[in-house]
Short mmCIF file of C-alpha atoms in Angstrom, two decimals:
data_model
loop_
_atom_site.label_atom_id
_atom_site.label_comp_id
_atom_site.label_asym_id
_atom_site.label_seq_id
_atom_site.Cartn_x
_atom_site.Cartn_y
_atom_site.Cartn_z
CA MET D 1 95.50 -29.01 -11.83
CA GLY D 2 97.03 -32.46 -11.53
CA SER D 3 96.94 -35.06 -14.20
CA VAL D 4 93.82 -37.13 -14.72
CA GLU D 5 94.18 -40.83 -15.29
CA GLU D 6 92.74 -41.71 -18.67
CA GLN D 7 89.80 -44.06 -18.48
CA PRO D 8 88.33 -45.90 -21.44
CA ALA D 9 85.01 -44.42 -22.49
CA ASP D 10 82.15 -46.63 -23.56
CA THR D 11 81.41 -45.23 -27.01
CA ALA D 12 79.16 -48.04 -28.12
CA SER D 13 76.13 -47.41 -25.95
CA GLY D 14 74.23 -44.69 -24.17
CA SER D 15 73.30 -41.16 -25.15
CA ILE D 16 76.03 -38.88 -26.49
CA ALA D 17 74.85 -36.29 -23.95
CA HIS D 18 76.44 -38.42 -21.21
CA ARG D 19 79.80 -38.55 -22.98
CA VAL D 20 80.17 -34.98 -24.29
CA PRO D 21 80.56 -31.95 -21.96
CA ASP D 22 77.75 -29.44 -21.94
CA LEU D 23 78.02 -26.08 -23.71
CA GLY D 24 78.68 -24.20 -20.49
CA ALA D 25 81.75 -26.32 -19.77
CA LEU D 26 83.02 -25.92 -23.34
CA GLU D 27 82.56 -22.14 -23.20
CA LEU D 28 84.52 -22.08 -19.93
CA LEU D 29 87.37 -24.06 -21.48
CA LEU D 30 87.49 -21.64 -24.42
CA ALA D 31 87.58 -18.67 -22.05
CA VAL D 32 90.48 -20.20 -20.09
CA ALA D 33 92.40 -20.71 -23.34
CA ARG D 34 91.75 -17.12 -24.44
CA LEU D 35 92.40 -15.37 -21.12
CA GLY D 36 95.06 -17.65 -19.63
CA SER D 37 93.38 -17.54 -16.23
CA LEU D 38 90.65 -19.62 -14.65
CA GLY D 39 89.66 -16.70 -12.43
CA ALA D 40 89.34 -14.32 -15.38
CA ALA D 41 87.33 -16.89 -17.31
CA ALA D 42 85.01 -17.35 -14.33
CA ARG D 43 84.44 -13.59 -14.05
CA GLU D 44 83.70 -13.29 -17.76
CA LEU D 45 81.09 -16.01 -17.55
CA GLY D 46 79.57 -14.69 -14.32
CA ILE D 47 80.41 -17.67 -12.09
CA THR D 48 82.64 -18.08 -9.04
CA GLN D 49 86.18 -19.36 -9.36
CA PRO D 50 85.42 -22.46 -7.20
CA ALA D 51 82.48 -23.24 -9.50
CA ALA D 52 84.74 -22.86 -12.54
CA SER D 53 87.36 -25.16 -11.02
CA SER D 54 84.70 -27.73 -10.22
CA ARG D 55 83.35 -27.58 -13.76
CA ILE D 56 86.80 -28.11 -15.28
CA ARG D 57 87.47 -31.07 -12.97
CA SER D 58 84.09 -32.57 -13.84
CA MET D 59 84.86 -32.22 -17.55
CA GLU D 60 88.23 -33.88 -17.11
CA ARG D 61 86.64 -36.81 -15.28
CA GLN D 62 83.99 -37.10 -18.00
CA LEU D 63 86.56 -37.15 -20.82
CA GLY D 64 89.20 -39.09 -18.89
CA VAL D 65 92.00 -36.65 -19.79
CA ALA D 66 93.75 -33.67 -18.18
CA LEU D 67 92.81 -30.34 -19.78
CA VAL D 68 94.30 -27.53 -17.67
CA ASP D 69 97.49 -27.13 -15.63
CA ARG D 70 97.32 -24.43 -12.95
CA SER D 71 100.25 -22.57 -11.47
CA PRO D 72 100.87 -19.28 -9.64
CA ARG D 73 101.43 -17.71 -13.05
CA GLY D 74 97.97 -18.69 -14.30
CA SER D 75 96.22 -21.56 -16.07
CA ARG D 76 97.71 -23.30 -19.09
CA LEU D 77 96.10 -25.84 -21.36
CA THR D 78 97.73 -29.22 -21.60
CA ASP D 79 98.53 -30.48 -25.09
CA THR D 80 95.38 -32.61 -24.86
CA GLY D 81 93.46 -29.58 -23.56
CA ALA D 82 94.53 -27.56 -26.60
CA LEU D 83 93.24 -30.28 -28.91
CA VAL D 84 89.93 -30.50 -27.02
CA THR D 85 89.65 -26.71 -27.09
CA ASP D 86 89.90 -26.75 -30.87
CA TRP D 87 87.01 -29.21 -31.02
CA ALA D 88 85.10 -27.21 -28.41
CA GLY D 89 85.33 -24.10 -30.60
CA ARG D 90 83.66 -25.92 -33.47
CA VAL D 91 80.88 -27.23 -31.20
CA VAL D 92 80.22 -23.78 -29.70
CA GLU D 93 80.14 -22.16 -33.15
CA ALA D 94 77.66 -24.78 -34.32
CA ALA D 95 75.56 -24.11 -31.20
CA ARG D 96 75.57 -20.38 -31.94
CA ALA D 97 74.38 -21.06 -35.48
CA PHE D 98 71.68 -23.33 -34.06
CA ASP D 99 70.61 -20.62 -31.58
CA ALA D 100 70.49 -17.98 -34.33
CA GLY D 101 68.34 -20.24 -36.47
CA ALA D 102 65.99 -21.01 -33.57
CA GLN D 103 65.71 -17.29 -32.81
CA ALA D 104 64.79 -16.61 -36.45
CA LEU D 105 62.08 -19.26 -36.22
CA ARG D 106 60.71 -17.67 -33.05
CA VAL D 107 60.70 -14.24 -34.64
CA ARG D 108 58.84 -15.60 -37.66
CA ARG D 109 56.34 -17.41 -35.42
CA ASP D 110 55.82 -14.38 -33.22
CA SER D 111 55.35 -12.00 -36.15
CA ARG D 112 51.85 -13.30 -36.86
CA LEU D 113 48.90 -14.94 -35.14
CA ARG D 114 46.04 -16.60 -37.01
CA VAL D 115 42.89 -17.03 -34.92
CA ALA D 116 39.74 -18.91 -35.92
CA ALA D 117 36.65 -18.40 -33.78
CA SER D 118 32.98 -19.23 -33.84
CA MET D 119 30.67 -16.28 -34.30
CA THR D 120 29.63 -15.32 -30.77
CA ILE D 121 33.19 -15.39 -29.46
CA ALA D 122 34.52 -13.60 -32.55
CA GLU D 123 31.98 -10.80 -32.28
CA TYR D 124 31.65 -10.26 -28.53
CA LEU D 125 34.76 -11.53 -26.72
CA LEU D 126 37.76 -11.63 -29.05
CA PRO D 127 37.95 -7.88 -29.82
CA GLY D 128 38.78 -7.11 -26.18
CA TRP D 129 41.29 -9.96 -25.93
CA LEU D 130 43.03 -8.92 -29.14
CA LEU D 131 43.30 -5.30 -27.99
CA ALA D 132 44.96 -6.51 -24.79
CA LEU D 133 47.32 -8.72 -26.81
CA ARG D 134 48.26 -5.82 -29.07
CA ALA D 135 49.24 -3.73 -26.05
CA GLY D 136 51.91 -6.29 -25.22
CA ARG D 137 52.78 -7.37 -28.77
CA PRO D 138 52.34 -4.35 -31.06
CA ASP D 139 54.44 -5.94 -33.81
CA THR D 140 52.40 -9.15 -34.08
CA ALA D 141 50.03 -9.12 -37.06
CA VAL D 142 46.75 -10.80 -36.10
CA SER D 143 44.19 -12.21 -38.53
CA LEU D 144 40.77 -13.44 -37.43
CA LEU D 145 38.76 -16.02 -39.33
CA ALA D 146 35.16 -16.19 -38.11
CA GLY D 147 32.92 -19.19 -38.80
CA ASN D 148 30.97 -21.92 -37.08
CA SER D 149 32.58 -24.47 -34.76
CA ALA D 150 33.00 -27.03 -37.55
CA ALA D 151 34.83 -24.48 -39.72
CA VAL D 152 37.12 -23.55 -36.82
CA ALA D 153 38.14 -27.22 -36.43
CA GLU D 154 38.83 -27.52 -40.17
CA ARG D 155 41.09 -24.48 -40.17
CA LEU D 156 43.09 -25.69 -37.19
CA LEU D 157 43.56 -29.19 -38.56
CA SER D 158 44.58 -27.89 -41.99
CA GLY D 159 47.18 -25.53 -40.50
CA GLU D 160 45.31 -22.35 -41.49
CA ALA D 161 44.98 -21.18 -37.86
CA ASP D 162 47.20 -21.22 -34.78
CA LEU D 163 44.47 -21.07 -32.14
CA GLY D 164 40.71 -21.51 -32.21
CA PHE D 165 37.64 -20.82 -30.09
CA VAL D 166 34.39 -22.82 -30.19
CA GLU D 167 31.04 -22.84 -28.43
CA GLY D 168 29.66 -26.36 -28.89
CA LEU D 169 29.00 -29.12 -26.38
CA THR D 170 31.88 -31.30 -27.53
CA VAL D 171 35.46 -30.83 -28.69
CA PRO D 172 35.88 -31.63 -32.40
CA PRO D 173 38.03 -34.73 -33.07
CA GLY D 174 41.76 -34.10 -33.37
CA LEU D 175 41.74 -31.09 -31.05
CA ASP D 176 42.75 -30.44 -27.44
CA SER D 177 40.90 -27.79 -25.49
CA ALA D 178 40.61 -25.65 -22.37
CA VAL D 179 37.40 -24.12 -21.01
CA ILE D 180 37.82 -20.34 -20.92
CA ALA D 181 34.31 -19.14 -20.03
CA HIS D 182 30.68 -20.15 -19.60
CA ASP D 183 27.68 -18.91 -21.51
CA HIS D 184 23.89 -19.20 -21.48
CA LEU D 185 21.51 -19.22 -24.39
CA ILE D 186 18.23 -17.35 -23.97
CA VAL D 187 15.02 -17.14 -25.98
CA VAL D 188 14.31 -13.63 -27.27
CA VAL D 189 11.48 -12.06 -29.25
CA ALA D 190 10.49 -8.61 -30.46
CA PRO D 191 8.22 -6.70 -28.03
CA ALA D 192 5.20 -7.19 -30.31
CA HIS D 193 5.53 -11.01 -30.35
CA PRO D 194 2.89 -12.90 -28.26
CA TRP D 195 5.61 -14.60 -26.20
CA ALA D 196 6.72 -11.19 -24.91
CA ARG D 197 3.47 -10.99 -22.90
CA ARG D 198 3.55 -14.49 -21.43
CA ARG D 199 2.85 -14.70 -17.70
CA ARG D 200 4.36 -18.17 -17.29
CA PRO D 201 7.65 -19.63 -18.52
CA LEU D 202 7.63 -21.22 -21.95
CA PRO D 203 7.61 -25.05 -21.78
CA ALA D 204 10.61 -26.69 -23.41
CA ALA D 205 8.30 -28.83 -25.57
CA GLU D 206 6.63 -25.73 -27.02
CA LEU D 207 10.02 -24.20 -27.78
CA ALA D 208 11.12 -27.40 -29.54
CA SER D 209 7.97 -27.52 -31.68
CA THR D 210 8.06 -23.85 -32.72
CA PRO D 211 9.84 -22.78 -35.92
CA LEU D 212 12.71 -20.55 -34.82
CA ILE D 213 15.24 -18.20 -36.39
CA LEU D 214 18.32 -20.43 -36.19
CA ARG D 215 22.01 -20.51 -36.95
CA GLU D 216 23.16 -22.95 -39.61
CA LYS D 217 23.99 -26.60 -38.86
CA GLY D 218 27.54 -26.93 -37.56
CA SER D 219 27.26 -23.90 -35.29
CA GLY D 220 27.78 -24.32 -31.56
CA THR D 221 24.50 -22.54 -30.76
CA ARG D 222 22.52 -24.87 -33.00
CA GLN D 223 24.23 -27.93 -31.53
CA VAL D 224 23.52 -26.93 -27.92
CA LEU D 225 19.89 -26.08 -28.64
CA ASP D 226 19.20 -29.25 -30.65
CA THR D 227 20.79 -31.49 -28.02
CA ALA D 228 19.06 -29.80 -25.07
CA LEU D 229 15.60 -29.99 -26.64
CA GLY D 230 16.02 -33.43 -28.21
CA GLY D 231 15.30 -32.06 -31.68
CA LEU D 232 13.98 -28.91 -33.31
CA ALA D 233 11.13 -27.96 -35.60
CA ARG D 234 11.97 -26.96 -39.13
CA PRO D 235 13.69 -23.54 -38.95
CA LEU D 236 11.66 -20.44 -39.65
CA ILE D 237 14.85 -18.89 -41.07
CA GLU D 238 18.41 -20.27 -41.11
CA LEU D 239 21.20 -17.68 -40.96
CA SER D 240 24.99 -17.85 -40.83
CA SER D 241 25.84 -15.28 -38.14
CA THR D 242 24.72 -14.23 -34.69
CA THR D 243 24.28 -10.65 -35.89
CA ALA D 244 21.94 -11.75 -38.68
CA VAL D 245 19.85 -13.88 -36.30
CA LYS D 246 19.59 -10.97 -33.86
CA ALA D 247 18.56 -8.52 -36.59
CA ALA D 248 15.84 -10.89 -37.80
CA ALA D 249 14.49 -11.26 -34.26
CA VAL D 250 14.49 -7.47 -33.73
CA SER D 251 12.55 -7.04 -36.96
CA GLY D 252 9.78 -9.26 -35.59
CA ALA D 253 10.41 -12.19 -37.92
CA GLY D 254 10.07 -14.67 -35.06
CA PRO D 255 11.66 -16.08 -31.90
CA ALA D 256 15.40 -16.72 -31.70
CA VAL D 257 17.78 -18.37 -29.26
CA LEU D 258 20.95 -16.37 -28.74
CA SER D 259 23.85 -16.02 -26.34
CA GLU D 260 23.35 -13.64 -23.44
CA LEU D 261 26.62 -12.05 -24.56
CA ALA D 262 25.04 -11.00 -27.85
CA VAL D 263 21.81 -9.35 -26.73
CA GLY D 264 22.62 -7.23 -23.68
CA GLU D 265 22.18 -3.93 -25.51
CA GLU D 266 18.95 -5.00 -27.25
CA LEU D 267 17.43 -6.18 -23.98
CA GLY D 268 18.40 -2.93 -22.25
CA LEU D 269 16.77 -0.86 -25.01
CA ARG D 270 13.70 -3.13 -25.11
CA ARG D 271 14.32 -3.94 -28.75
CA LEU D 272 14.17 -7.57 -27.66
CA VAL D 273 12.44 -9.27 -24.74
CA LYS D 274 13.77 -12.31 -22.90
CA VAL D 275 11.31 -15.20 -22.66
CA PRO D 276 11.83 -17.46 -19.59
CA VAL D 277 11.88 -21.18 -20.41
CA GLU D 278 11.23 -24.10 -18.06
CA GLY D 279 12.30 -27.71 -18.31
CA VAL D 280 15.60 -27.19 -20.06
CA ALA D 281 19.03 -25.72 -19.27
CA LEU D 282 20.63 -23.93 -22.19
CA ALA D 283 24.16 -23.58 -20.80
CA ARG D 284 27.43 -24.17 -22.63
CA ASP D 285 31.16 -23.93 -22.18
CA LEU D 286 33.29 -21.68 -24.35
CA ARG D 287 36.57 -23.36 -25.25
CA ALA D 288 39.95 -22.54 -26.72
CA VAL D 289 41.07 -25.34 -29.06
CA TRP D 290 44.27 -26.36 -30.83
CA PRO D 291 45.54 -29.47 -32.67
CA THR D 292 46.15 -32.42 -30.35
CA GLY D 293 49.70 -32.49 -29.03
CA HIS D 294 50.54 -28.96 -30.23
CA ARG D 295 50.20 -26.74 -27.18
CA PRO D 296 49.92 -23.03 -28.11
CA ALA D 297 53.22 -21.14 -28.10
CA GLY D 298 54.32 -17.53 -28.53
CA PRO D 299 51.47 -15.06 -29.18
CA ALA D 300 48.92 -17.91 -29.26
CA ARG D 301 49.91 -18.88 -25.72
CA GLU D 302 49.69 -15.24 -24.59
CA LEU D 303 46.22 -14.85 -26.09
CA LEU D 304 45.10 -18.04 -24.34
CA SER D 305 46.38 -16.59 -21.07
CA LEU D 306 44.47 -13.35 -21.66
CA THR D 307 41.18 -15.21 -22.14
CA ARG D 308 41.56 -16.71 -18.68
CA GLY D 309 42.23 -13.30 -17.18
#
C-alpha cells in the first residue's frame, strides 16, 4: 500500500468512537502482523481479501498514517504500523477481558429467574409456562413468589423479582406492562345455595349488596369486582388465596366471585354452579409487569415470550 498523507486529527471534540478504529479493524491489523499476509489474515477472519484491503485503507485514512506496505512477497507493517499494532494488541486484550466479564454477568443472570405472580396466574397459568421454559433452559433455577397484585409490585420495585404477573384493572405505579391474556370473573355457588336454582340472571345491584366470600384487599380479583359494582357489601369471609375462596364456596359457606380459569373442574363436576349476572361485565386483562425502563432479558424475556404463545 502507498503512503498516506498525515492529517491532523481533531482530538478536542467529538466521540472517541469516530477517532479510534473499531475492534474488527484492529483484529485485522494484528492478524496481518502475525501472518505477514493480508490474504492470510482475511482468510483467518472469514472475510474476502478485497474487504480486508478496504478495511486497512479505511483505518489508515481514519488515523492519517500509513500502516501496511504491500509487495509481491507479502504485507509488511510500516514503522508507524508496528507502533499502532502494539497499541491495538492492548485494546483487543482489554476488549476480550470486557467480553469475558460480560459473559460471566450473562451466565449469572441466566442461572436464575425470580417470578412474582398474583394468585390466579400463579396457580392456573404459570405452571405450564414454567414447564415450557424448563424444556429450553434446564439449568435455570426458577423461584415463584405468589401474592396479590400489590405484593407483586412491591417485589419487583424492591428488586426481589425479575418478572411479575398481575390481574388488576390498572398497572401499579413504577411498572411497565404487556397484556398476555384475558380473563372473566364469574359468580359461583354450591348446588344447595338458592342462587343455583334461579331462573333469571342475578341483578348487579343484588350481587353488590350480598355478603360474598372475597379475596383480601389488594388482590386483582377484589379490585375488578369492587370497581365494576361500584362498591361491595361487607365480606362474608375474606381469604388470601383463590384456592381458599373456592374451597369455602364448595363447602356451601356462600357465594364467591372467581376466575373462570380457577373453577372449570368444579363446574364440570357440579361441585359449583355458575350464576349468570346481568348489568355488569366482569372482564379483566392479565398482564406481565416489570420495573419501568428495565425490559425483561434472558430467561425473563423467554418466559414473557412463552406467555404470548
